[in-house]
Short mmCIF file of N, CA and C in Angstrom, two decimals:
data_model
loop_
_atom_site.label_atom_id
_atom_site.label_comp_id
_atom_site.label_asym_id
_atom_site.label_seq_id
_atom_site.Cartn_x
_atom_site.Cartn_y
_atom_site.Cartn_z
N MET A 1 -79.20 45.42 -31.48
CA MET A 1 -77.99 45.70 -30.79
C MET A 1 -76.99 44.55 -30.87
N ARG A 2 -77.55 43.44 -30.75
CA ARG A 2 -76.69 42.27 -30.81
C ARG A 2 -76.08 42.13 -32.20
N ILE A 3 -76.80 42.42 -33.18
CA ILE A 3 -76.32 42.29 -34.55
C ILE A 3 -75.26 43.36 -34.80
N ARG A 4 -75.50 44.49 -34.26
CA ARG A 4 -74.56 45.57 -34.44
C ARG A 4 -73.20 45.23 -33.80
N ARG A 5 -73.24 44.64 -32.62
CA ARG A 5 -72.00 44.23 -31.96
C ARG A 5 -71.27 43.20 -32.80
N MET A 6 -72.01 42.31 -33.36
CA MET A 6 -71.39 41.26 -34.18
C MET A 6 -70.79 41.88 -35.43
N ALA A 7 -71.41 42.87 -35.96
CA ALA A 7 -70.89 43.53 -37.15
C ALA A 7 -69.61 44.27 -36.80
N VAL A 8 -69.60 44.93 -35.64
CA VAL A 8 -68.40 45.67 -35.22
C VAL A 8 -67.26 44.68 -34.98
N ARG A 9 -67.59 43.58 -34.37
CA ARG A 9 -66.56 42.55 -34.12
C ARG A 9 -66.05 42.01 -35.44
N GLY A 10 -66.91 41.77 -36.37
CA GLY A 10 -66.51 41.26 -37.68
C GLY A 10 -65.61 42.24 -38.39
N GLN A 11 -65.97 43.53 -38.31
CA GLN A 11 -65.13 44.55 -38.95
C GLN A 11 -63.77 44.62 -38.27
N ALA A 12 -63.76 44.48 -36.95
CA ALA A 12 -62.48 44.51 -36.21
C ALA A 12 -61.61 43.33 -36.62
N VAL A 13 -62.21 42.20 -36.81
CA VAL A 13 -61.44 41.01 -37.21
C VAL A 13 -60.89 41.22 -38.60
N VAL A 14 -61.68 41.79 -39.51
CA VAL A 14 -61.22 42.04 -40.89
C VAL A 14 -60.05 43.02 -40.86
N VAL A 15 -60.17 44.07 -40.07
CA VAL A 15 -59.08 45.06 -39.97
C VAL A 15 -57.82 44.41 -39.43
N LEU A 16 -57.95 43.56 -38.43
CA LEU A 16 -56.78 42.86 -37.86
C LEU A 16 -56.14 41.93 -38.89
N VAL A 17 -56.94 41.24 -39.64
CA VAL A 17 -56.39 40.34 -40.67
C VAL A 17 -55.65 41.15 -41.71
N ILE A 18 -56.18 42.27 -42.12
CA ILE A 18 -55.52 43.12 -43.13
C ILE A 18 -54.21 43.65 -42.58
N LEU A 19 -54.24 44.15 -41.35
CA LEU A 19 -53.00 44.66 -40.74
C LEU A 19 -51.95 43.54 -40.60
N PHE A 20 -52.39 42.41 -40.18
CA PHE A 20 -51.48 41.28 -40.02
C PHE A 20 -50.86 40.88 -41.34
N SER A 21 -51.65 40.85 -42.39
CA SER A 21 -51.12 40.46 -43.70
C SER A 21 -50.17 41.51 -44.25
N LEU A 22 -50.38 42.77 -43.91
CA LEU A 22 -49.46 43.82 -44.37
C LEU A 22 -48.15 43.78 -43.59
N LEU A 23 -48.23 43.48 -42.31
CA LEU A 23 -47.02 43.47 -41.48
C LEU A 23 -46.22 42.17 -41.62
N TYR A 24 -46.86 41.09 -41.94
CA TYR A 24 -46.19 39.80 -42.06
C TYR A 24 -45.36 39.78 -43.33
N PRO A 25 -44.08 39.37 -43.29
CA PRO A 25 -43.26 39.39 -44.50
C PRO A 25 -43.73 38.37 -45.52
N ALA A 26 -43.55 38.71 -46.74
CA ALA A 26 -43.98 37.83 -47.83
C ALA A 26 -42.99 36.68 -47.95
N PRO A 27 -43.47 35.48 -48.31
CA PRO A 27 -42.55 34.35 -48.45
C PRO A 27 -41.62 34.58 -49.64
N ALA A 28 -40.42 33.98 -49.56
CA ALA A 28 -39.43 34.15 -50.62
C ALA A 28 -39.94 33.51 -51.90
N ALA A 29 -39.54 34.10 -52.99
CA ALA A 29 -39.98 33.58 -54.29
C ALA A 29 -39.26 32.27 -54.56
N HIS A 30 -39.95 31.34 -55.15
CA HIS A 30 -39.37 30.05 -55.47
C HIS A 30 -38.48 30.18 -56.71
N ALA A 31 -37.40 29.40 -56.65
CA ALA A 31 -36.46 29.47 -57.77
C ALA A 31 -37.10 28.85 -59.01
N SER A 32 -36.69 29.36 -60.12
CA SER A 32 -37.24 28.84 -61.38
C SER A 32 -36.50 27.56 -61.75
N TRP A 33 -36.97 26.90 -62.81
CA TRP A 33 -36.35 25.64 -63.25
C TRP A 33 -34.95 25.87 -63.76
N LEU A 34 -34.65 27.07 -64.24
CA LEU A 34 -33.31 27.38 -64.72
C LEU A 34 -32.31 27.43 -63.56
N ASP A 35 -32.77 28.02 -62.44
CA ASP A 35 -31.91 28.06 -61.25
C ASP A 35 -31.64 26.66 -60.72
N ARG A 36 -32.62 25.80 -60.80
CA ARG A 36 -32.44 24.42 -60.34
C ARG A 36 -31.42 23.68 -61.19
N ILE A 37 -31.43 23.91 -62.48
CA ILE A 37 -30.46 23.26 -63.38
C ILE A 37 -29.06 23.77 -63.06
N LYS A 38 -28.93 25.07 -62.79
CA LYS A 38 -27.63 25.63 -62.42
C LYS A 38 -27.12 24.98 -61.12
N ASP A 39 -28.02 24.82 -60.17
CA ASP A 39 -27.63 24.18 -58.91
C ASP A 39 -27.15 22.75 -59.15
N ILE A 40 -27.80 22.05 -60.06
CA ILE A 40 -27.40 20.67 -60.36
C ILE A 40 -26.00 20.65 -60.95
N TYR A 41 -25.67 21.60 -61.82
CA TYR A 41 -24.32 21.65 -62.40
C TYR A 41 -23.27 22.07 -61.37
N GLN A 42 -23.68 22.80 -60.35
CA GLN A 42 -22.74 23.20 -59.30
C GLN A 42 -22.53 22.10 -58.27
N LEU A 43 -23.39 21.11 -58.23
CA LEU A 43 -23.28 20.01 -57.27
C LEU A 43 -21.96 19.27 -57.37
N PRO A 44 -21.45 18.93 -58.57
CA PRO A 44 -20.18 18.20 -58.60
C PRO A 44 -19.05 18.97 -57.92
N SER A 45 -18.98 20.26 -58.04
CA SER A 45 -17.91 21.00 -57.35
C SER A 45 -18.13 20.94 -55.84
N ASN A 46 -19.38 20.99 -55.41
CA ASN A 46 -19.68 20.84 -53.98
C ASN A 46 -19.31 19.45 -53.49
N VAL A 47 -19.61 18.45 -54.30
CA VAL A 47 -19.30 17.07 -53.95
C VAL A 47 -17.78 16.89 -53.87
N GLU A 48 -17.07 17.50 -54.82
CA GLU A 48 -15.62 17.41 -54.80
C GLU A 48 -15.05 18.07 -53.55
N GLN A 49 -15.60 19.20 -53.16
CA GLN A 49 -15.14 19.89 -51.93
C GLN A 49 -15.44 19.02 -50.71
N ILE A 50 -16.63 18.45 -50.69
CA ILE A 50 -17.00 17.58 -49.57
C ILE A 50 -16.07 16.37 -49.53
N GLN A 51 -15.75 15.83 -50.71
CA GLN A 51 -14.85 14.68 -50.78
C GLN A 51 -13.45 15.06 -50.29
N LYS A 52 -12.97 16.24 -50.68
CA LYS A 52 -11.66 16.71 -50.20
C LYS A 52 -11.67 16.87 -48.68
N ASP A 53 -12.74 17.46 -48.18
CA ASP A 53 -12.85 17.62 -46.72
C ASP A 53 -12.87 16.26 -46.04
N TYR A 54 -13.58 15.32 -46.65
CA TYR A 54 -13.66 13.97 -46.11
C TYR A 54 -12.28 13.32 -46.09
N GLU A 55 -11.55 13.45 -47.17
CA GLU A 55 -10.21 12.86 -47.24
C GLU A 55 -9.27 13.51 -46.22
N ALA A 56 -9.36 14.83 -46.08
CA ALA A 56 -8.52 15.52 -45.10
C ALA A 56 -8.86 15.06 -43.68
N THR A 57 -10.13 14.94 -43.42
CA THR A 57 -10.56 14.47 -42.10
C THR A 57 -10.11 13.03 -41.87
N LYS A 58 -10.22 12.22 -42.90
CA LYS A 58 -9.79 10.83 -42.82
C LYS A 58 -8.29 10.76 -42.55
N GLN A 59 -7.52 11.61 -43.22
CA GLN A 59 -6.06 11.65 -43.04
C GLN A 59 -5.72 12.08 -41.60
N GLN A 60 -6.42 13.10 -41.11
CA GLN A 60 -6.19 13.54 -39.73
C GLN A 60 -6.52 12.44 -38.74
N LEU A 61 -7.60 11.72 -39.02
CA LEU A 61 -7.99 10.62 -38.16
C LEU A 61 -6.92 9.53 -38.16
N GLU A 62 -6.38 9.22 -39.30
CA GLU A 62 -5.31 8.21 -39.39
C GLU A 62 -4.08 8.66 -38.62
N GLU A 63 -3.72 9.95 -38.77
CA GLU A 63 -2.56 10.47 -38.05
C GLU A 63 -2.78 10.40 -36.54
N GLN A 64 -3.97 10.78 -36.11
CA GLN A 64 -4.27 10.72 -34.69
C GLN A 64 -4.29 9.27 -34.20
N LYS A 65 -4.77 8.38 -35.05
CA LYS A 65 -4.80 6.96 -34.70
C LYS A 65 -3.38 6.44 -34.55
N ASP A 66 -2.48 6.83 -35.46
CA ASP A 66 -1.08 6.43 -35.38
C ASP A 66 -0.43 6.98 -34.12
N LYS A 67 -0.70 8.26 -33.84
CA LYS A 67 -0.14 8.88 -32.63
C LYS A 67 -0.64 8.16 -31.38
N LEU A 68 -1.93 7.84 -31.39
CA LEU A 68 -2.51 7.16 -30.25
C LEU A 68 -1.91 5.78 -30.07
N SER A 69 -1.73 5.04 -31.17
CA SER A 69 -1.14 3.70 -31.05
C SER A 69 0.31 3.80 -30.58
N GLU A 70 1.03 4.83 -31.02
CA GLU A 70 2.40 5.05 -30.55
C GLU A 70 2.42 5.37 -29.06
N ALA A 71 1.48 6.21 -28.65
CA ALA A 71 1.39 6.56 -27.22
C ALA A 71 1.05 5.33 -26.39
N VAL A 72 0.17 4.48 -26.91
CA VAL A 72 -0.18 3.25 -26.20
C VAL A 72 1.03 2.34 -26.09
N LYS A 73 1.81 2.23 -27.17
CA LYS A 73 3.03 1.40 -27.13
C LYS A 73 4.01 1.94 -26.10
N GLN A 74 4.20 3.26 -26.11
CA GLN A 74 5.14 3.86 -25.16
C GLN A 74 4.67 3.65 -23.72
N SER A 75 3.39 3.83 -23.48
CA SER A 75 2.88 3.63 -22.12
C SER A 75 3.01 2.17 -21.71
N GLN A 76 2.82 1.25 -22.65
CA GLN A 76 2.98 -0.17 -22.34
C GLN A 76 4.44 -0.48 -22.02
N GLU A 77 5.37 0.11 -22.78
CA GLU A 77 6.79 -0.09 -22.51
C GLU A 77 7.16 0.47 -21.13
N ILE A 78 6.64 1.65 -20.84
CA ILE A 78 6.91 2.25 -19.53
C ILE A 78 6.34 1.39 -18.42
N GLN A 79 5.14 0.89 -18.64
CA GLN A 79 4.50 0.05 -17.63
C GLN A 79 5.30 -1.24 -17.42
N ASP A 80 5.75 -1.85 -18.51
CA ASP A 80 6.56 -3.07 -18.40
C ASP A 80 7.87 -2.78 -17.66
N ARG A 81 8.50 -1.65 -17.99
CA ARG A 81 9.76 -1.29 -17.33
C ARG A 81 9.53 -1.06 -15.84
N LEU A 82 8.45 -0.37 -15.50
CA LEU A 82 8.14 -0.12 -14.10
C LEU A 82 7.81 -1.41 -13.35
N LEU A 83 7.12 -2.31 -14.02
CA LEU A 83 6.81 -3.59 -13.38
C LEU A 83 8.09 -4.39 -13.10
N SER A 84 9.02 -4.38 -14.07
CA SER A 84 10.27 -5.11 -13.85
C SER A 84 11.08 -4.44 -12.73
N GLN A 85 11.08 -3.11 -12.68
CA GLN A 85 11.77 -2.41 -11.59
C GLN A 85 11.11 -2.74 -10.25
N ASN A 86 9.79 -2.82 -10.26
CA ASN A 86 9.06 -3.15 -9.04
C ASN A 86 9.44 -4.55 -8.56
N GLU A 87 9.53 -5.50 -9.47
CA GLU A 87 9.92 -6.86 -9.09
C GLU A 87 11.34 -6.87 -8.51
N ALA A 88 12.26 -6.14 -9.17
CA ALA A 88 13.63 -6.08 -8.67
C ALA A 88 13.67 -5.46 -7.27
N LEU A 89 12.89 -4.41 -7.09
CA LEU A 89 12.86 -3.76 -5.77
C LEU A 89 12.24 -4.68 -4.71
N LYS A 90 11.25 -5.47 -5.11
CA LYS A 90 10.66 -6.44 -4.17
C LYS A 90 11.71 -7.45 -3.73
N LYS A 91 12.49 -7.95 -4.70
CA LYS A 91 13.54 -8.92 -4.36
C LYS A 91 14.58 -8.29 -3.43
N ASP A 92 14.99 -7.06 -3.76
CA ASP A 92 15.95 -6.36 -2.90
C ASP A 92 15.39 -6.16 -1.50
N ASN A 93 14.12 -5.81 -1.43
CA ASN A 93 13.47 -5.60 -0.14
C ASN A 93 13.44 -6.89 0.68
N GLU A 94 13.13 -8.00 0.02
CA GLU A 94 13.12 -9.28 0.72
C GLU A 94 14.51 -9.63 1.24
N GLN A 95 15.53 -9.39 0.41
CA GLN A 95 16.90 -9.66 0.85
C GLN A 95 17.27 -8.78 2.04
N LEU A 96 16.89 -7.52 1.98
CA LEU A 96 17.18 -6.63 3.10
C LEU A 96 16.44 -7.04 4.36
N GLN A 97 15.22 -7.51 4.19
CA GLN A 97 14.46 -8.00 5.35
C GLN A 97 15.15 -9.20 5.98
N GLU A 98 15.64 -10.11 5.13
CA GLU A 98 16.34 -11.28 5.64
C GLU A 98 17.63 -10.87 6.36
N ARG A 99 18.36 -9.91 5.77
CA ARG A 99 19.58 -9.42 6.42
C ARG A 99 19.27 -8.79 7.77
N LEU A 100 18.20 -8.00 7.80
CA LEU A 100 17.81 -7.34 9.04
C LEU A 100 17.47 -8.37 10.12
N LYS A 101 16.72 -9.39 9.74
CA LYS A 101 16.37 -10.45 10.69
C LYS A 101 17.62 -11.15 11.19
N ALA A 102 18.57 -11.42 10.26
CA ALA A 102 19.81 -12.08 10.66
C ALA A 102 20.60 -11.19 11.62
N MET A 103 20.66 -9.89 11.32
CA MET A 103 21.40 -8.98 12.20
C MET A 103 20.74 -8.88 13.57
N GLU A 104 19.41 -8.86 13.59
CA GLU A 104 18.70 -8.83 14.87
C GLU A 104 18.97 -10.10 15.66
N GLN A 105 18.99 -11.23 14.96
CA GLN A 105 19.26 -12.51 15.64
C GLN A 105 20.69 -12.52 16.19
N VAL A 106 21.64 -11.98 15.43
CA VAL A 106 23.02 -11.90 15.91
C VAL A 106 23.10 -11.02 17.16
N ALA A 107 22.38 -9.89 17.13
CA ALA A 107 22.36 -9.00 18.29
C ALA A 107 21.76 -9.70 19.50
N LEU A 108 20.67 -10.45 19.31
CA LEU A 108 20.06 -11.19 20.42
C LEU A 108 21.00 -12.25 20.96
N ASP A 109 21.66 -12.97 20.05
CA ASP A 109 22.61 -14.00 20.48
C ASP A 109 23.77 -13.37 21.26
N LYS A 110 24.23 -12.21 20.79
CA LYS A 110 25.33 -11.52 21.47
C LYS A 110 24.89 -11.08 22.87
N ASP A 111 23.67 -10.56 22.99
CA ASP A 111 23.15 -10.17 24.30
C ASP A 111 23.06 -11.37 25.24
N LYS A 112 22.58 -12.50 24.72
CA LYS A 112 22.48 -13.72 25.54
C LYS A 112 23.86 -14.14 26.02
N ARG A 113 24.81 -14.15 25.09
CA ARG A 113 26.17 -14.57 25.45
C ARG A 113 26.76 -13.62 26.50
N ASN A 114 26.54 -12.30 26.30
CA ASN A 114 27.05 -11.33 27.27
C ASN A 114 26.41 -11.53 28.64
N ARG A 115 25.11 -11.81 28.67
CA ARG A 115 24.45 -12.07 29.96
C ARG A 115 25.02 -13.32 30.63
N LYS A 116 25.25 -14.36 29.84
CA LYS A 116 25.81 -15.60 30.40
C LYS A 116 27.20 -15.33 30.97
N ILE A 117 28.00 -14.59 30.22
CA ILE A 117 29.36 -14.29 30.68
C ILE A 117 29.29 -13.46 31.97
N THR A 118 28.38 -12.47 31.99
CA THR A 118 28.22 -11.64 33.19
C THR A 118 27.81 -12.50 34.38
N TYR A 119 26.82 -13.38 34.19
CA TYR A 119 26.39 -14.26 35.29
C TYR A 119 27.53 -15.16 35.75
N MET A 120 28.29 -15.66 34.79
CA MET A 120 29.42 -16.55 35.16
C MET A 120 30.47 -15.77 35.95
N VAL A 121 30.80 -14.54 35.52
CA VAL A 121 31.79 -13.74 36.24
C VAL A 121 31.30 -13.41 37.64
N ILE A 122 30.03 -13.00 37.73
CA ILE A 122 29.48 -12.68 39.05
C ILE A 122 29.46 -13.92 39.94
N THR A 123 29.05 -15.06 39.40
CA THR A 123 29.01 -16.30 40.18
C THR A 123 30.41 -16.69 40.63
N THR A 124 31.37 -16.58 39.72
CA THR A 124 32.76 -16.94 40.06
C THR A 124 33.28 -16.00 41.16
N ALA A 125 33.01 -14.71 40.99
CA ALA A 125 33.46 -13.75 42.01
C ALA A 125 32.79 -14.04 43.35
N ALA A 126 31.51 -14.36 43.33
CA ALA A 126 30.79 -14.67 44.57
C ALA A 126 31.36 -15.94 45.21
N LEU A 127 31.69 -16.93 44.41
CA LEU A 127 32.27 -18.17 44.95
C LEU A 127 33.64 -17.90 45.57
N VAL A 128 34.47 -17.09 44.88
CA VAL A 128 35.80 -16.78 45.42
C VAL A 128 35.67 -16.00 46.72
N VAL A 129 34.80 -14.99 46.73
CA VAL A 129 34.59 -14.21 47.96
C VAL A 129 34.02 -15.11 49.04
N GLY A 130 33.07 -15.94 48.67
CA GLY A 130 32.49 -16.88 49.63
C GLY A 130 33.54 -17.84 50.19
N TYR A 131 34.45 -18.29 49.33
CA TYR A 131 35.51 -19.21 49.77
C TYR A 131 36.40 -18.52 50.82
N PHE A 132 36.80 -17.28 50.52
CA PHE A 132 37.64 -16.56 51.47
C PHE A 132 36.89 -16.27 52.76
N LEU A 133 35.64 -15.86 52.63
CA LEU A 133 34.86 -15.57 53.84
C LEU A 133 34.64 -16.84 54.66
N LEU A 134 34.31 -17.92 53.99
CA LEU A 134 34.11 -19.19 54.68
C LEU A 134 35.41 -19.63 55.36
N GLY A 135 36.53 -19.42 54.68
CA GLY A 135 37.83 -19.75 55.29
C GLY A 135 38.08 -18.90 56.51
N ARG A 136 37.78 -17.65 56.46
CA ARG A 136 37.98 -16.76 57.60
C ARG A 136 37.04 -17.14 58.75
N VAL A 137 35.77 -17.40 58.39
CA VAL A 137 34.82 -17.80 59.44
C VAL A 137 35.28 -19.11 60.07
N PHE A 138 35.72 -20.08 59.28
CA PHE A 138 36.20 -21.36 59.79
C PHE A 138 37.41 -21.14 60.69
N ARG A 139 38.32 -20.31 60.29
CA ARG A 139 39.51 -20.01 61.11
C ARG A 139 39.09 -19.34 62.42
N PHE A 140 38.09 -18.43 62.31
CA PHE A 140 37.62 -17.75 63.51
C PHE A 140 37.06 -18.76 64.50
N PHE A 141 36.23 -19.68 64.01
CA PHE A 141 35.65 -20.69 64.91
C PHE A 141 36.74 -21.60 65.48
N VAL A 142 37.68 -21.97 64.65
CA VAL A 142 38.79 -22.81 65.15
C VAL A 142 39.57 -22.01 66.20
N TRP A 143 39.82 -20.80 65.96
CA TRP A 143 40.56 -19.96 66.90
C TRP A 143 39.77 -19.83 68.21
N GLN A 144 38.45 -19.67 68.12
CA GLN A 144 37.61 -19.56 69.31
C GLN A 144 37.64 -20.87 70.09
N ARG A 145 37.64 -21.99 69.48
CA ARG A 145 37.66 -23.28 70.17
C ARG A 145 39.00 -23.48 70.86
N ARG A 146 40.00 -23.13 70.19
CA ARG A 146 41.31 -23.29 70.78
C ARG A 146 41.47 -22.40 72.00
N LYS A 147 40.91 -21.22 71.85
CA LYS A 147 40.98 -20.28 72.94
C LYS A 147 40.21 -20.82 74.15
N ARG A 148 39.10 -21.42 73.97
CA ARG A 148 38.29 -22.01 75.05
C ARG A 148 38.99 -23.22 75.61
N GLY A 149 39.60 -23.96 74.74
CA GLY A 149 40.28 -25.20 75.19
C GLY A 149 41.52 -24.85 75.99
N MET A 150 42.08 -23.81 75.81
CA MET A 150 43.27 -23.44 76.54
C MET A 150 42.90 -22.87 77.90
N ARG A 151 41.83 -22.48 78.10
CA ARG A 151 41.44 -21.92 79.39
C ARG A 151 41.08 -22.94 80.32
#
């Protein structure tokens, strides 16, 4: 029984190998020496095409390199121009800051002067009013004394 199973398995393996070999595609036939010689003669035209493609690619690369260097120059010029404008604006800003400080100082000085003038006017008015009041009070006391002295 054991031998029979092995025989059946062996036959099954043989059938599978045959089926597999029938279903598996055959490898392509190798080219003959004549085809190889033809390919060798066709190589120079292929090399020439590759060389043309190489030259075209090289030319495109040079053009792109030139464009890139031009773009770099333009961006550098723009950057330099912007930096000079920035410096000019910084100077203008500093001048405006100085003017603003000067104007603020003038306003503070004007306020101080106005306060001093106000204090002086108020003090002068108070002194004048005080002088008249003191004169009236003095006259009143003198009048009261005279009135007592006459009695």
